[in-house]
Backbone as CSV, one residue per row, in Angstrom:
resi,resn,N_x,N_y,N_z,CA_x,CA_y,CA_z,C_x,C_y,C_z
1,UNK,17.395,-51.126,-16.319,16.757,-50.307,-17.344,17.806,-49.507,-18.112
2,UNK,17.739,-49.605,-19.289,18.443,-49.217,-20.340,17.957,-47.194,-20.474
3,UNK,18.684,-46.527,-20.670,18.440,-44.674,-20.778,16.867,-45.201,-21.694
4,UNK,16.572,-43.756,-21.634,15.249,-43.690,-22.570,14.903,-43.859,-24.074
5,UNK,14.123,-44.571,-24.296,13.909,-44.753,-25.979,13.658,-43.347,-26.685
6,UNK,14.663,-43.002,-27.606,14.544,-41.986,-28.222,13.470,-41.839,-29.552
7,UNK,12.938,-43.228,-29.963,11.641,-43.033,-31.036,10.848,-43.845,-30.667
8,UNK,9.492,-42.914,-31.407,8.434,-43.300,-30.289,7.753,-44.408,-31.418
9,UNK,6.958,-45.056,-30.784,6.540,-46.444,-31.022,5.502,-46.077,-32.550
10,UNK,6.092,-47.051,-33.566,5.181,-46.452,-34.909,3.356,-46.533,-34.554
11,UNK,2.997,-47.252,-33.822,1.448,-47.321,-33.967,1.167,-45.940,-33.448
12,UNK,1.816,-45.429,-31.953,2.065,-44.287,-31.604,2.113,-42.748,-32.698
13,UNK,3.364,-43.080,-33.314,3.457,-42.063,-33.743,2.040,-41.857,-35.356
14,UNK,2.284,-43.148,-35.714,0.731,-42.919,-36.673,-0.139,-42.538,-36.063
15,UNK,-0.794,-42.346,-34.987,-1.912,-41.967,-34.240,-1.420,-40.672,-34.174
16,UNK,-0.183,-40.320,-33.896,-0.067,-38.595,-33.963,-0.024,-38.122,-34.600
17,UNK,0.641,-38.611,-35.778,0.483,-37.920,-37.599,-1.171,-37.797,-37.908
18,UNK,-1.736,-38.809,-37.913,-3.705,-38.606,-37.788,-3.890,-37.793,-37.169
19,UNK,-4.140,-37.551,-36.418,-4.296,-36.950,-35.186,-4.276,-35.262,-35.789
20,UNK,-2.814,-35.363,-35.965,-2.136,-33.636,-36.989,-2.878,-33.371,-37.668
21,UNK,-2.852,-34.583,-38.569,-3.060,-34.391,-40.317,-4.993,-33.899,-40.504
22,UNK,-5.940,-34.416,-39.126,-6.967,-34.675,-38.919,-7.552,-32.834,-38.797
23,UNK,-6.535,-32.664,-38.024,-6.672,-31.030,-37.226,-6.003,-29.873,-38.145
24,UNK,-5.144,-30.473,-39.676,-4.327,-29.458,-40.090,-3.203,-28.999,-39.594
25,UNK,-2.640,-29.419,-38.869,-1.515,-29.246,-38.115,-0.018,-29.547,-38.664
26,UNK,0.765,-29.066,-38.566,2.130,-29.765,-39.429,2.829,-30.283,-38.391
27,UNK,3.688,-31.074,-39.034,4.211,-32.365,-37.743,5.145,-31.653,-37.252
28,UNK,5.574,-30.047,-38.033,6.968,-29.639,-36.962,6.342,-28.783,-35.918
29,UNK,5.119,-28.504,-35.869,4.307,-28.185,-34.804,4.708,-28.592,-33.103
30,UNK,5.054,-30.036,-33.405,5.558,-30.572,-32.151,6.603,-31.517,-32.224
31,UNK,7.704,-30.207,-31.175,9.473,-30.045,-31.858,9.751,-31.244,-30.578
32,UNK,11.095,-31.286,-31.320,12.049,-32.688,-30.744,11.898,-32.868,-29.070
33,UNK,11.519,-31.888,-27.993,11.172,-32.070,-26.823,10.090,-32.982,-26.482
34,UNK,9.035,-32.429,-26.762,7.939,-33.443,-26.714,7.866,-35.003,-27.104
35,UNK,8.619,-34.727,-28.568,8.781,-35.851,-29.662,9.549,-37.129,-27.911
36,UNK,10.491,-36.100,-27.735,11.258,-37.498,-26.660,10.377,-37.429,-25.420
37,UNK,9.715,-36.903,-25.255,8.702,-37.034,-24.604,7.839,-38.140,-24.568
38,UNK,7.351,-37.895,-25.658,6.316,-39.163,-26.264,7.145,-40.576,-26.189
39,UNK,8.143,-40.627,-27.027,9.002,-41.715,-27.110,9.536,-42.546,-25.873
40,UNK,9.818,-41.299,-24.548,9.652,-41.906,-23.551,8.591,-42.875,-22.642
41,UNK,7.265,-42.978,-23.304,6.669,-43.786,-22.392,6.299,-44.820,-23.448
42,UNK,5.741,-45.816,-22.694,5.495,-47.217,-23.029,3.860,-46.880,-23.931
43,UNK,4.388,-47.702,-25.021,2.986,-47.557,-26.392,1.842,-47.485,-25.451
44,UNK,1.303,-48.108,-24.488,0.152,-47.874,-24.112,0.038,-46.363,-23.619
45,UNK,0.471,-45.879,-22.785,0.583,-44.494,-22.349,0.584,-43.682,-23.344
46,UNK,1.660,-43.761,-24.113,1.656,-42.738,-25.229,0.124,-43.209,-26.521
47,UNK,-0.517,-44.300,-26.455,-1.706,-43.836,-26.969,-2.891,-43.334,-26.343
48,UNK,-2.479,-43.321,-24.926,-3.346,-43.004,-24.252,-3.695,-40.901,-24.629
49,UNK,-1.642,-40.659,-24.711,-1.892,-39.366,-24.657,-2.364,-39.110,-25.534
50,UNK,-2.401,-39.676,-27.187,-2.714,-39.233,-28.179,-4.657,-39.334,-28.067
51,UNK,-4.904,-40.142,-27.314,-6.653,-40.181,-26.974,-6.949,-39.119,-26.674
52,UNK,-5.943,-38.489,-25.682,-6.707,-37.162,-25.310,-6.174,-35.979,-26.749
53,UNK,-5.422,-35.992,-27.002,-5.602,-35.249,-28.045,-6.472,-35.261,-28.884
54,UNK,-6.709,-36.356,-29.504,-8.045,-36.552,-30.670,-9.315,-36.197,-29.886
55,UNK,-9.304,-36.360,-28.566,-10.583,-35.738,-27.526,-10.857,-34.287,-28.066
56,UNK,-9.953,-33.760,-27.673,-10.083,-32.193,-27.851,-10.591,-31.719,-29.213
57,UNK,-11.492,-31.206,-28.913,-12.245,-30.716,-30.370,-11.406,-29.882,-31.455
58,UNK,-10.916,-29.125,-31.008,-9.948,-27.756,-31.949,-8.663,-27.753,-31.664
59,UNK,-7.839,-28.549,-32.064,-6.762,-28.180,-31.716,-5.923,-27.106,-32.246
60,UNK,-5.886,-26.529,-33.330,-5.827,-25.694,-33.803,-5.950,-24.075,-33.272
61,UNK,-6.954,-24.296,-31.969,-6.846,-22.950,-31.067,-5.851,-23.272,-29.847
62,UNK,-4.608,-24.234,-29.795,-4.117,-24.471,-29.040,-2.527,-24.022,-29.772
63,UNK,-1.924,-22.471,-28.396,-0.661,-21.946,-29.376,0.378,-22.914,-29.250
64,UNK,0.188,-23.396,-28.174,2.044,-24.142,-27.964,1.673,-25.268,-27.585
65,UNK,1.431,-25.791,-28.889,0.945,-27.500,-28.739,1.910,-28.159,-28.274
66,UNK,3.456,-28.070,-28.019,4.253,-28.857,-27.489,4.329,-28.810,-25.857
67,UNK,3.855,-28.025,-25.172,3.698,-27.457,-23.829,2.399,-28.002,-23.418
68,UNK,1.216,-27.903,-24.452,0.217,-28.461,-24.001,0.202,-30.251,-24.114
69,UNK,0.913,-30.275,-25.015,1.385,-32.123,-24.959,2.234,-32.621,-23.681
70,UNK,3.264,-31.797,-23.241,3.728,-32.393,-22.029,2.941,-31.935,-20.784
71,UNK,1.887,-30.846,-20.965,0.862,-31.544,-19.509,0.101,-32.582,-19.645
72,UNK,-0.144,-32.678,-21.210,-0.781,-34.343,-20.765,0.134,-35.461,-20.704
73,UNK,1.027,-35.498,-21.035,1.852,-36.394,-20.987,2.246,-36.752,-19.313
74,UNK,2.128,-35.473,-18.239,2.576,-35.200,-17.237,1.061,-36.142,-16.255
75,UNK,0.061,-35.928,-17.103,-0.832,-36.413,-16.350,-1.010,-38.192,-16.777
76,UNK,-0.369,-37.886,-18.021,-0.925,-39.760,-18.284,-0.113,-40.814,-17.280
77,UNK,1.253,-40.002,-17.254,2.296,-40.451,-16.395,1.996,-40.415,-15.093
78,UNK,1.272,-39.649,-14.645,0.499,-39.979,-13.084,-0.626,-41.387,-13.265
79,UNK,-1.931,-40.868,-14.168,-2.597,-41.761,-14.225,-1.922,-43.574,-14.458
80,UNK,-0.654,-43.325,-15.271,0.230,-44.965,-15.197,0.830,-44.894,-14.581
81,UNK,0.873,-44.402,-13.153,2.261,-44.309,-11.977,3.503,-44.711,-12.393
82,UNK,3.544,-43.431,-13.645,4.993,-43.925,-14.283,5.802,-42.401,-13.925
83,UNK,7.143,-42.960,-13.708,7.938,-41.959,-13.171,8.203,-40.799,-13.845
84,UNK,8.119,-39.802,-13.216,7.949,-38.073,-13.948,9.449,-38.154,-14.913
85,UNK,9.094,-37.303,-16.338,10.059,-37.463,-17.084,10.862,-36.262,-16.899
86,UNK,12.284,-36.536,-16.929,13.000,-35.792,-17.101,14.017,-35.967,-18.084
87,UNK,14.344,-34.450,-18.787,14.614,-34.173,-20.050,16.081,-34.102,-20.215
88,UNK,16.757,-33.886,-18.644,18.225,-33.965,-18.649,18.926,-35.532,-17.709
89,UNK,19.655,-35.925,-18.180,19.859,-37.419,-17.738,21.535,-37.247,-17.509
90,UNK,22.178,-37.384,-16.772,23.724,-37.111,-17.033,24.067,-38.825,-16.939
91,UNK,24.803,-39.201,-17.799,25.071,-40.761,-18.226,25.557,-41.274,-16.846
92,UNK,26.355,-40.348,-15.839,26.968,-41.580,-14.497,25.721,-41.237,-13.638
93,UNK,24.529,-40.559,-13.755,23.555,-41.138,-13.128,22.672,-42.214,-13.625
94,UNK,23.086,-42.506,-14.336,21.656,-42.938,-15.082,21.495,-44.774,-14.037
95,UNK,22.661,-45.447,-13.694,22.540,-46.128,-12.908,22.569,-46.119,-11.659
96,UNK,22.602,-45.652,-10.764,22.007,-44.825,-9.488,20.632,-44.253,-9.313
97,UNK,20.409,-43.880,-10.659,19.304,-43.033,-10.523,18.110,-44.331,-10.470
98,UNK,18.237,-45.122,-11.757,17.597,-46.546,-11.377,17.007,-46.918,-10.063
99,UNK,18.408,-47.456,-9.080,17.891,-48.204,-8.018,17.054,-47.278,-7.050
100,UNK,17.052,-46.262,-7.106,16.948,-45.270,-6.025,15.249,-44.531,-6.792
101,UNK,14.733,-44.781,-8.004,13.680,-44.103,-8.076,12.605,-44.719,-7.409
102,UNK,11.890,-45.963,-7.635,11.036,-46.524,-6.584,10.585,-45.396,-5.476
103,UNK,11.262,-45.343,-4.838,11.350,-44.730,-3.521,10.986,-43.241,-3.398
104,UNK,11.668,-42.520,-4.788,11.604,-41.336,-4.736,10.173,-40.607,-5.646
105,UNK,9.688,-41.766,-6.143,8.582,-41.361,-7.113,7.572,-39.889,-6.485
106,UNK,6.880,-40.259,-5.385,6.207,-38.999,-4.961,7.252,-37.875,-4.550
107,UNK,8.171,-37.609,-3.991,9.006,-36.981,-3.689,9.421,-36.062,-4.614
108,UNK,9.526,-36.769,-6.332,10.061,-35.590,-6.901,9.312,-34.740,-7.588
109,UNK,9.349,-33.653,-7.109,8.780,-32.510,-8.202,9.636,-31.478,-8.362
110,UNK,9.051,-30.995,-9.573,9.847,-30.386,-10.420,10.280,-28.558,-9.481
111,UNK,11.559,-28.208,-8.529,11.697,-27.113,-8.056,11.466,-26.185,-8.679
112,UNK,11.814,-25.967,-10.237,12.185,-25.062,-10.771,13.471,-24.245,-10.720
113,UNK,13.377,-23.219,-11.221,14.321,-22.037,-10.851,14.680,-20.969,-9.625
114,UNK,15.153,-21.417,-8.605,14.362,-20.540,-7.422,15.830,-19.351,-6.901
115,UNK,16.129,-18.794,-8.096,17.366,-17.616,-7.889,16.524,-16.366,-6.587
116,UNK,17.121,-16.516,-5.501,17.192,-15.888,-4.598,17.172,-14.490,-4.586
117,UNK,15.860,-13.725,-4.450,16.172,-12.260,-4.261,16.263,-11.675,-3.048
118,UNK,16.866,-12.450,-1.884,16.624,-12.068,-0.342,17.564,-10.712,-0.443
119,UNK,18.344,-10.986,-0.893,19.488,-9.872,-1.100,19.185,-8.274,-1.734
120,UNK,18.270,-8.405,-2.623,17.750,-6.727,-2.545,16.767,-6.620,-1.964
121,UNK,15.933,-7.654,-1.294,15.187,-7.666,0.090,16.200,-6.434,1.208
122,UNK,17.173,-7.059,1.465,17.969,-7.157,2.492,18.702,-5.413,2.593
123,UNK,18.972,-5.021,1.120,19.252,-4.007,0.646,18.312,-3.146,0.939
124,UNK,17.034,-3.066,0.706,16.081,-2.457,0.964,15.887,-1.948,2.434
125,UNK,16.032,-3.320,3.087,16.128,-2.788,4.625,17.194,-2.164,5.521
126,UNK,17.989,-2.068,4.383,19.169,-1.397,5.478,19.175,-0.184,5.052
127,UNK,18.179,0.589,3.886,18.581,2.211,3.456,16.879,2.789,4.514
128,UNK,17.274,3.440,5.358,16.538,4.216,6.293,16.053,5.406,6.101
């Protein structure tokens, strides 16, 4: 497998310009994250996500349409047991990372940020 497709499939992306253009929305509404977002999955998936968008009645009461696009994107990618996307790729993984996802598919989720406050925990307990 070749790194990720950086543009997303035209039937795709016409369904998202509709989609916008349908709701009033401007296309810089949803910035270059998502955009590779979208681009990352296979045309069926990514019209899948755009289904659920045109689902939603108002989009327009939705503030951070790019946040709300990658939870669905997060779920279409479950519903196609397609591997969770990630947004940082360092090029000497990218073949390693290959043979080895299979395996790791349920396994990975996303840690986050987990900066350690044991230490003014720790501080706390030593002033008497």
């Amino acid at each position: 497998k070749a790194s990720a497709p950086t543009e997303i499939p035209p039937k795709v992306a016409a369904a998202l310009s509709k989609v916008l253009k349908a709701n009033k929305i401007d296309e810089s509404k949803v910035d270059a994250g998502a955009r590779l977002q979208l681009a990352s999955l296979p045309e069926d998936a990514g019209m899948a996500t755009i289904k659920k968008l045109e689902d939603h009645k108002d989009l327009s009461e939705i503030r951070n349409i790019p946040a709300w696009m990658t939870g669905i994107m997060k779920g279409v990618r479950n519903e196609f047991g397609l591997e969770a996307y990630s947004a940082v790729r360092k090029p000497e993984e990218e073949s390693s990372s290959d043979e080895s996802s299979d395996s790791e598919d349920e396994d990975s989720s996303s840690g986050g940020e987990s900066e350690s406050d044991d230490e003014e925990e720790d501080d706390k307990d030593d002033k008497k």
